[in-house]
Coordinates of C-alpha atoms and ligand atoms in Angstrom, one line a residue:
M1 CA 2.9 251.2 229.5
G2 CA 3.0 247.5 230.4
Q3 CA 3.8 244.4 228.4
L4 CA 1.2 241.9 227.2
T5 CA 2.3 238.5 228.1
L6 CA 1.3 234.9 227.2
D7 CA 1.3 232.4 230.0
Y8 CA 1.2 228.8 228.6
T9 CA 1.9 226.9 231.9
H10 CA -1.5 225.3 231.9
A11 CA -1.2 224.0 228.4
L12 CA 1.7 221.8 229.2
S13 CA 1.7 218.1 230.0
D14 CA 3.2 218.5 233.5
V15 CA 0.2 220.5 234.5
V16 CA -2.8 219.1 232.6
G17 CA -1.4 215.6 232.0
P18 CA 0.3 214.0 229.0
T19 CA -2.9 213.0 227.2
H20 CA -4.2 216.5 226.7
G21 CA -1.2 218.7 227.5
I22 CA 1.7 219.5 225.2
A23 CA 5.0 218.0 226.3
P24 CA 7.9 220.5 226.5
A25 CA 9.8 218.2 224.1
E26 CA 6.9 218.5 221.5
L27 CA 7.2 222.3 221.7
D28 CA 11.0 222.1 221.5
A29 CA 10.6 219.9 218.4
L30 CA 8.5 222.5 216.7
A31 CA 10.8 225.4 217.6
S32 CA 13.0 225.3 214.5
A33 CA 10.1 224.9 212.1
S34 CA 8.5 227.8 214.0
R35 CA 11.6 230.0 213.4
A36 CA 11.5 229.1 209.7
A37 CA 7.7 229.9 209.6
L38 CA 8.4 233.3 211.1
R39 CA 11.3 234.0 208.7
A40 CA 9.0 233.1 205.8
V41 CA 6.3 235.5 207.0
Q42 CA 8.7 238.3 207.8
A43 CA 10.4 238.0 204.4
R44 CA 7.1 239.0 202.8
R45 CA 6.5 242.2 204.8
T46 CA 7.6 244.5 202.0
K47 CA 5.9 242.3 199.4
D48 CA 2.5 240.9 199.8
L49 CA 2.2 241.1 203.6
R50 CA 2.3 244.8 204.0
W51 CA -0.1 244.7 206.9
L52 CA 2.9 243.9 209.1
D53 CA 4.1 247.4 208.5
L54 CA 0.8 249.2 209.2
P55 CA 2.0 250.5 212.6
F56 CA 4.7 252.5 210.9
Q57 CA 2.7 254.4 208.2
A58 CA 3.1 257.9 209.9
E59 CA 1.9 259.8 206.9
V60 CA -1.3 257.8 206.7
H61 CA -1.8 258.2 210.5
E62 CA -1.5 262.0 210.2
K63 CA -4.0 262.1 207.3
V64 CA -6.5 260.1 209.4
L65 CA -6.0 262.3 212.5
D66 CA -6.3 265.5 210.4
Y67 CA -9.6 264.3 209.0
A68 CA -10.9 263.4 212.4
A69 CA -9.9 266.8 213.7
R70 CA -11.7 268.5 210.8
M71 CA -14.8 266.5 211.4
A72 CA -14.8 266.9 215.2
G73 CA -18.0 268.2 216.7
R74 CA -19.9 268.2 213.3
F75 CA -21.8 264.9 213.6
Q76 CA -23.8 263.1 216.3
N77 CA -23.2 259.7 214.7
V78 CA -20.4 258.0 212.8
V79 CA -21.8 255.0 211.0
V80 CA -19.5 252.3 209.5
C81 CA -21.0 250.5 206.4
G82 CA -18.8 247.5 206.0
I83 CA -18.7 243.8 206.9
G84 CA -16.2 241.1 207.9
G85 CA -12.7 242.4 208.0
S86 CA -14.0 245.9 207.2
A87 CA -16.0 245.9 210.5
L88 CA -14.9 243.5 213.2
G89 CA -11.7 245.2 214.2
T90 CA -13.4 248.5 214.7
I91 CA -16.2 246.9 216.7
A92 CA -13.7 245.2 219.0
V93 CA -11.4 248.2 219.6
Q94 CA -14.4 250.5 220.1
Q95 CA -15.7 248.1 222.8
A96 CA -12.3 247.8 224.4
L97 CA -11.4 251.5 224.6
N98 CA -14.6 253.5 224.7
S99 CA -16.9 253.4 227.6
P100 CA -19.4 250.4 227.4
Y101 CA -22.1 253.1 227.5
H102 CA -20.4 255.4 225.0
N103 CA -23.4 255.4 222.6
L104 CA -25.8 256.0 225.4
G105 CA -24.3 258.4 227.9
A106 CA -22.7 261.8 227.9
R107 CA -20.0 261.7 225.2
G108 CA -19.0 265.4 225.2
P109 CA -18.3 266.4 221.7
L110 CA -17.6 262.9 220.5
P111 CA -20.0 261.2 218.2
R112 CA -21.7 257.8 218.8
L113 CA -20.1 255.0 216.7
F114 CA -22.3 252.4 215.0
V115 CA -20.9 249.6 212.9
L116 CA -23.7 248.2 210.7
D117 CA -22.1 245.0 209.7
N118 CA -25.3 243.4 208.5
I119 CA -28.1 244.1 206.0
D120 CA -31.0 242.6 207.9
P121 CA -33.8 245.0 206.8
D122 CA -34.9 245.3 210.4
L123 CA -31.5 246.6 211.4
I124 CA -31.2 249.1 208.6
G125 CA -34.9 250.1 208.7
E126 CA -34.7 250.7 212.5
F127 CA -31.5 252.8 212.1
L128 CA -33.3 255.0 209.6
R129 CA -36.3 255.4 211.9
Q130 CA -34.2 256.2 215.0
F131 CA -31.5 258.4 213.5
E132 CA -31.5 261.5 211.4
P133 CA -29.2 260.9 208.4
S134 CA -28.2 264.6 208.3
E135 CA -26.6 264.1 211.7
C136 CA -24.5 261.2 210.5
L137 CA -21.2 260.7 208.9
F138 CA -21.2 257.4 206.9
N139 CA -17.9 255.7 206.4
V140 CA -18.3 253.2 203.6
I141 CA -15.5 250.6 203.9
S142 CA -14.8 247.9 201.3
K143 CA -11.4 246.8 200.1
S144 CA -12.8 245.1 197.0
G145 CA -15.3 247.9 196.5
T146 CA -17.8 245.4 195.2
T147 CA -19.3 243.6 198.3
A148 CA -23.1 243.6 197.8
E149 CA -23.9 244.2 201.5
T150 CA -21.8 247.3 201.8
T151 CA -22.7 248.7 198.4
S152 CA -26.4 248.3 199.2
Q153 CA -26.0 250.2 202.5
F154 CA -24.2 252.9 200.6
L155 CA -27.1 253.2 198.1
I156 CA -29.6 253.4 200.9
F157 CA -27.8 256.1 203.0
R158 CA -26.7 258.1 200.0
D159 CA -30.3 258.3 198.9
A160 CA -31.5 259.3 202.4
L161 CA -28.8 262.0 202.6
I162 CA -29.6 263.4 199.1
E163 CA -33.3 263.5 200.0
R164 CA -32.6 265.5 203.2
L165 CA -29.7 267.7 202.1
G166 CA -29.6 267.8 198.4
R167 CA -27.0 266.5 195.9
E168 CA -24.2 268.9 196.8
A169 CA -24.4 269.0 200.6
H170 CA -24.7 265.2 201.0
V171 CA -21.0 264.8 199.9
E172 CA -19.6 265.9 203.3
H173 CA -21.5 263.2 205.0
L174 CA -19.8 260.4 203.2
C175 CA -16.3 259.1 203.4
V176 CA -15.1 256.0 201.6
T177 CA -12.2 253.6 202.4
T178 CA -11.4 251.3 199.6
D179 CA -8.6 250.2 197.2
E180 CA -6.5 252.9 195.7
S181 CA -7.6 252.2 192.1
K182 CA -9.7 249.0 191.8
G183 CA -13.4 248.5 192.5
V184 CA -16.6 250.4 191.9
M185 CA -16.3 252.4 195.2
R186 CA -13.1 254.1 193.9
E187 CA -15.0 255.0 190.7
I188 CA -17.8 256.5 192.8
V189 CA -15.3 258.5 194.9
K190 CA -14.1 260.1 191.7
R191 CA -17.5 260.9 190.4
E192 CA -18.9 262.2 193.7
G193 CA -15.9 263.9 195.2
Y194 CA -16.2 262.0 198.5
E195 CA -13.4 262.1 201.1
S196 CA -11.5 258.9 200.8
F197 CA -8.8 256.7 202.3
V198 CA -6.9 253.8 200.9
V199 CA -6.8 250.1 201.9
P200 CA -3.2 249.5 200.8
E201 CA -2.0 246.6 198.6
G202 CA -1.0 243.6 200.7
V203 CA -3.5 244.2 203.4
G204 CA -6.4 241.7 203.5
G205 CA -9.7 242.6 205.2
R206 CA -9.0 240.6 208.4
Y207 CA -5.5 242.1 208.7
S208 CA -6.7 245.7 208.1
V209 CA -7.8 247.1 211.5
L210 CA -4.6 249.1 211.8
S211 CA -5.1 250.6 208.3
P212 CA -7.6 253.4 207.6
V213 CA -10.2 250.6 207.7
G214 CA -10.2 250.8 211.5
L215 CA -8.2 253.9 212.1
V216 CA -10.7 256.4 210.5
P217 CA -13.8 255.4 212.4
L218 CA -11.9 254.9 215.7
A219 CA -10.2 258.3 215.4
L220 CA -13.6 259.9 214.7
A221 CA -14.9 258.3 217.9
G222 CA -12.1 259.7 219.9
I223 CA -10.0 256.7 220.4
D224 CA -6.2 257.2 220.8
I225 CA -5.1 255.5 217.6
K226 CA -1.6 256.6 218.1
G227 CA -1.5 254.6 221.4
V228 CA -2.9 251.5 219.6
L229 CA -0.3 251.9 216.8
K230 CA 2.5 252.3 219.3
G231 CA 1.5 249.1 221.1
A232 CA 1.4 247.3 217.7
A233 CA 4.8 248.7 216.8
D234 CA 6.3 247.6 220.1
M235 CA 4.9 244.1 219.7
D236 CA 6.1 244.0 216.1
E237 CA 9.6 244.4 217.4
I238 CA 9.1 241.4 219.8
C239 CA 7.4 239.4 217.0
R240 CA 10.4 239.7 214.7
G241 CA 12.5 237.9 217.3
D242 CA 14.1 234.7 216.3
D243 CA 14.2 233.3 219.8
F244 CA 11.1 231.0 219.8
Y245 CA 10.6 231.1 223.6
A246 CA 10.8 234.9 223.7
N247 CA 8.2 235.4 220.9
P248 CA 4.6 235.0 222.0
A249 CA 3.3 234.9 218.4
Q250 CA 5.6 231.9 217.6
V251 CA 4.6 230.1 220.8
Y252 CA 0.9 230.7 220.3
A253 CA 1.0 229.5 216.7
A254 CA 2.9 226.4 217.6
L255 CA 0.5 225.6 220.5
Q256 CA -2.5 226.0 218.2
F257 CA -1.0 223.7 215.7
L258 CA 0.0 221.0 218.2
M259 CA -3.4 221.2 220.0
Q260 CA -5.2 220.4 216.8
T261 CA -2.7 217.9 215.2
K262 CA -1.3 216.1 218.2
K263 CA -4.0 216.5 220.9
S264 CA -7.1 216.2 218.7
K265 CA -8.6 219.6 219.7
P266 CA -10.2 221.2 216.8
M267 CA -12.0 223.9 218.9
S268 CA -10.1 227.0 220.0
V269 CA -12.1 228.8 222.7
T270 CA -11.2 232.5 223.4
F271 CA -12.5 233.0 226.9
S272 CA -12.4 236.7 227.8
Y273 CA -12.4 237.6 231.5
S274 CA -13.0 241.2 230.6
Q275 CA -16.2 242.7 229.2
R276 CA -14.1 245.2 227.4
L277 CA -12.1 242.6 225.6
A278 CA -15.0 240.3 224.7
L279 CA -15.3 241.4 221.1
L280 CA -11.7 240.9 220.4
A281 CA -12.7 237.2 220.5
D282 CA -15.1 237.9 217.6
W283 CA -12.3 239.7 215.7
Y284 CA -10.0 236.8 216.3
A285 CA -12.6 234.3 215.3
Q286 CA -12.7 235.7 211.8
L287 CA -8.9 236.0 211.6
L288 CA -8.4 232.4 212.6
A289 CA -11.3 230.9 210.7
E290 CA -10.8 232.7 207.4
S291 CA -7.1 232.4 207.5
I292 CA -6.6 228.8 208.5
G293 CA -9.9 227.1 207.5
K294 CA -8.8 225.9 204.0
R295 CA -9.6 223.0 201.6
K296 CA -6.3 223.1 199.7
S297 CA -2.7 222.9 200.8
R298 CA -0.2 225.2 199.2
Q299 CA 0.6 222.4 196.8
G300 CA -3.0 222.1 195.8
R301 CA -3.9 218.9 197.7
D302 CA -7.2 218.6 199.4
V303 CA -6.5 218.9 203.2
F304 CA -9.6 220.4 204.7
V305 CA -7.9 221.9 207.8
G306 CA -8.7 224.6 210.3
P307 CA -9.5 225.1 214.0
T308 CA -13.1 226.2 214.9
P309 CA -13.0 229.4 216.9
V310 CA -15.4 229.7 219.8
R311 CA -16.1 232.8 221.9
A312 CA -16.9 232.9 225.5
L313 CA -17.2 235.6 228.2
G314 CA -16.3 235.3 231.8
V315 CA -17.9 235.2 234.2
T316 CA -21.2 235.1 232.2
D317 CA -20.4 231.9 230.4
Q318 CA -19.2 230.2 233.6
H319 CA -23.0 229.9 234.2
S320 CA -23.6 228.7 230.6
Q321 CA -20.8 227.0 228.8
M322 CA -18.5 225.9 231.6
Q323 CA -20.4 222.6 232.3
L324 CA -19.6 221.6 228.7
Y325 CA -16.0 222.9 228.9
T326 CA -15.1 220.9 232.0
E327 CA -17.1 217.7 231.4
G328 CA -17.9 217.5 227.7
P329 CA -15.6 216.1 224.9
F330 CA -11.9 216.7 225.0
D331 CA -12.0 218.6 221.8
K332 CA -11.2 222.2 223.0
W333 CA -8.3 224.2 224.2
F334 CA -8.7 227.6 225.8
T335 CA -7.2 231.1 225.5
L336 CA -8.1 233.2 228.5
L337 CA -7.9 237.0 228.3
S338 CA -7.1 238.4 231.6
V339 CA -6.6 242.0 232.9
A340 CA -4.3 242.8 235.7
R341 CA -5.6 246.2 236.6
S342 CA -9.2 247.5 236.0
D343 CA -10.0 251.2 235.7
Y344 CA -12.4 250.9 238.6
S345 CA -12.1 249.4 242.1
I346 CA -15.4 248.7 243.7
T347 CA -15.8 247.7 247.3
L348 CA -18.6 245.4 248.3
P349 CA -20.6 247.0 251.1
A350 CA -20.7 245.0 254.4
A351 CA -24.3 244.0 255.4
Y352 CA -26.1 241.1 257.1
P353 CA -23.3 240.1 259.4
E354 CA -25.4 237.2 260.8
L355 CA -25.8 235.6 257.3
E356 CA -22.5 233.8 256.5
A357 CA -23.5 233.1 252.9
I358 CA -23.4 236.9 252.2
S359 CA -21.3 238.5 255.0
Y360 CA -18.0 237.0 253.6
L361 CA -18.3 239.4 250.7
G362 CA -18.5 242.6 252.8
G363 CA -15.3 244.7 252.5
R364 CA -13.9 242.7 249.7
T365 CA -13.8 244.1 246.2
L366 CA -15.7 243.3 243.0
N367 CA -12.2 243.1 241.5
E368 CA -11.2 240.4 243.9
L369 CA -14.3 238.4 243.1
F370 CA -13.8 238.8 239.4
A371 CA -10.2 237.6 239.7
A372 CA -11.2 234.7 241.9
E373 CA -13.8 233.6 239.3
R374 CA -11.3 233.8 236.5
D375 CA -8.6 231.9 238.5
G376 CA -11.3 229.4 239.7
A377 CA -12.3 228.8 236.1
R378 CA -8.6 228.0 235.2
V379 CA -8.3 225.7 238.2
A380 CA -11.5 223.9 237.1
L381 CA -10.3 223.6 233.5
T382 CA -6.9 222.3 234.7
A383 CA -8.4 219.8 237.1
A384 CA -10.5 218.5 234.3
Q385 CA -7.4 218.2 232.1
R386 CA -8.4 221.0 229.7
P387 CA -5.4 222.9 228.5
S388 CA -5.4 226.7 228.5
V389 CA -3.1 229.6 228.0
T390 CA -3.7 233.2 229.2
F391 CA -3.0 236.5 227.6
E392 CA -2.4 238.8 230.5
F393 CA -3.2 242.5 229.7
P394 CA -1.5 244.9 232.2
K395 CA -4.7 247.0 231.7
V396 CA -7.1 247.6 228.9
D397 CA -5.5 250.6 227.2
P398 CA -4.6 251.5 223.6
H399 CA -1.1 250.2 224.0
A400 CA -2.1 246.7 225.1
I401 CA -4.9 246.5 222.5
G402 CA -2.3 247.3 219.8
Q403 CA 0.1 244.7 221.1
Y404 CA -2.6 242.0 221.1
I405 CA -3.7 242.8 217.6
Q406 CA -0.2 242.7 216.1
C407 CA 0.7 239.5 218.1
L408 CA -2.4 237.6 217.0
E409 CA -2.0 238.6 213.3
V410 CA 1.6 237.4 213.3
A411 CA 0.6 234.3 215.1
V412 CA -2.0 233.4 212.6
A413 CA 0.4 234.1 209.7
C414 CA 2.8 231.7 211.3
M415 CA 0.0 229.1 211.7
G416 CA -0.5 229.3 208.0
E417 CA 3.1 228.0 207.6
H418 CA 2.5 225.2 210.1
Y419 CA -0.7 224.1 208.5
D420 CA 0.8 224.6 205.0
I421 CA -2.1 226.6 203.6
D422 CA -2.5 230.1 202.3
A423 CA -3.5 232.2 205.3
F424 CA -4.3 235.2 203.1
D425 CA -6.9 234.1 200.7
Q426 CA -10.6 233.4 201.3
P427 CA -12.0 231.3 198.4
G428 CA -14.9 230.2 200.6
V429 CA -16.0 233.8 201.2
E430 CA -15.7 234.7 197.6
A431 CA -17.8 231.6 196.6
G432 CA -20.7 233.0 198.8
K433 CA -20.3 236.5 197.3
V434 CA -20.5 235.0 193.8
A435 CA -23.6 233.0 194.6
A436 CA -25.3 236.1 196.0
Y437 CA -24.4 238.1 192.8
A438 CA -25.8 235.3 190.7
L439 CA -29.1 235.1 192.6
M440 CA -29.4 238.9 192.5
G441 CA -29.2 238.7 188.7
R442 CA -25.8 240.6 188.3
A443 CA -24.5 240.6 184.7
G444 CA -21.7 238.1 184.1
F445 CA -23.0 235.6 186.7
E446 CA -25.7 233.9 184.6
Q447 CA -23.9 230.6 184.3
R448 CA -23.5 230.4 188.1
R449 CA -27.2 231.2 188.5
A450 CA -28.2 228.4 186.2
E451 CA -25.9 225.9 188.1
I452 CA -27.5 226.9 191.4
E453 CA -31.0 226.6 190.1
S454 CA -30.3 223.2 188.5
S455 CA -28.6 221.8 191.7
S456 CA -31.2 223.0 194.2
P457 CA -33.3 220.2 195.8
K458 CA -36.3 219.3 193.7
T459 CA -38.4 218.3 196.7
R460 CA -38.7 220.3 199.9
R461 CA -39.3 218.5 203.2
T462 CA -40.6 220.6 206.0
V463 CA -42.7 219.9 209.1
Ligands
PA5_501 O1 -11.3 239.3 205.5 C1 -11.8 239.4 204.5 O2 -11.2 239.4 203.4 C2 -13.3 239.4 204.4 O3 -14.0 239.2 205.6 C3 -13.7 240.8 203.9 O4 -13.3 241.8 204.8 C4 -15.2 241.0 203.7 O5 -15.7 240.0 202.9 C5 -15.6 242.3 203.2 O6 -14.9 242.5 202.0 P1 -14.7 244.0 201.4 O7 -13.9 244.8 202.4 O8 -14.0 243.8 200.1 O9 -16.0 244.6 201.2

């Protein structure tokens, strides 16, 4: 088991220049505020920030593993019905730790894992056309238990199951993860007798991947959740450390804050040089955007802050976004995800010795080429005075994924202190949910519906 590290050399002024790089003195100056930020976050771990302790909930982990063992070999497909924080972590970890072709190729006794994090009728309709509901286990995940998207998926799949299997037998095909007592999904669990898991108090959606929200579907799909949790626990130990320069979460949070406030870089690009890590960038995009993108400061002042997360994939986006990244506006900083050791080593066959433009590849490895492209991208960014940091994964394994998740969650919590906003609410998301309830005619939302109707444009202009 190796250690995830954060290399911030290429974010500093002595490497990318003083205009766009952070001066060591600027980092030093933020160190004591960073320590205070960390202490403020850690002081809440037994209160409202219980997500910090998720790697240590042994009883919950055993319950999840016991359920996965009981369900093993019984279903062709595990289907997550959930959205946002109830989906993105599972998608990212599945992509990182299962084969990229898991849902297509030979899986042995393991089920496919689908995360339906949308309600586009074409997505759901096609799923029903392609897959037999009686071969599926549906894991309905909603912390609030009221999200319209998830509830509507539940209604559709429950109905399809009852039609195929009857009222009694359908129960075994549903499992619900929701709040212990609040929300309509908990009420439904009681009425129907579905298997259920709890999203604990103090665990917001985007901080919940290491709770049953992520653990249940991942364990069902054969992922070593204990390895992920061990990595998170090991990183938690490091992230409690008061020594600023020994704590990657503190350093990353400080860099993010300085890049935006001192270097005018509102865009934070996560550039994964690993296909398997690519969707961690999607998970982080939500974590960063929902946590830090806020109108109000903690004192209630309008501040309108927040970095804009951007996702990119190496080498693919070198042939797409890189032009903009090296020559466009100086409004971005970059976080590269890099992997020291791949599972596969692939040698390029030697051929066409007389053709220099191809013969130099012969005998080298695809691994060398991939690393050269990654290092070349960093060289190009640095030469163009674009600051970057690199998270170096020793390899893509459960331990490293757990480390990354815990590190980034603590970092974002610390960013909340720097930006002086509440990193754990999401009024903007709730506003969208309320508008949808109103437009769908839900009781209690009549006034909002009237407001929406009266404020909608009177004239439509289309071409
Ligand atoms: O992070 C969040 O709080 C949100 O993205 C939620 O996860 C998302 O809105 C889904 O909410 P719920 O899990 O309550 O259905």
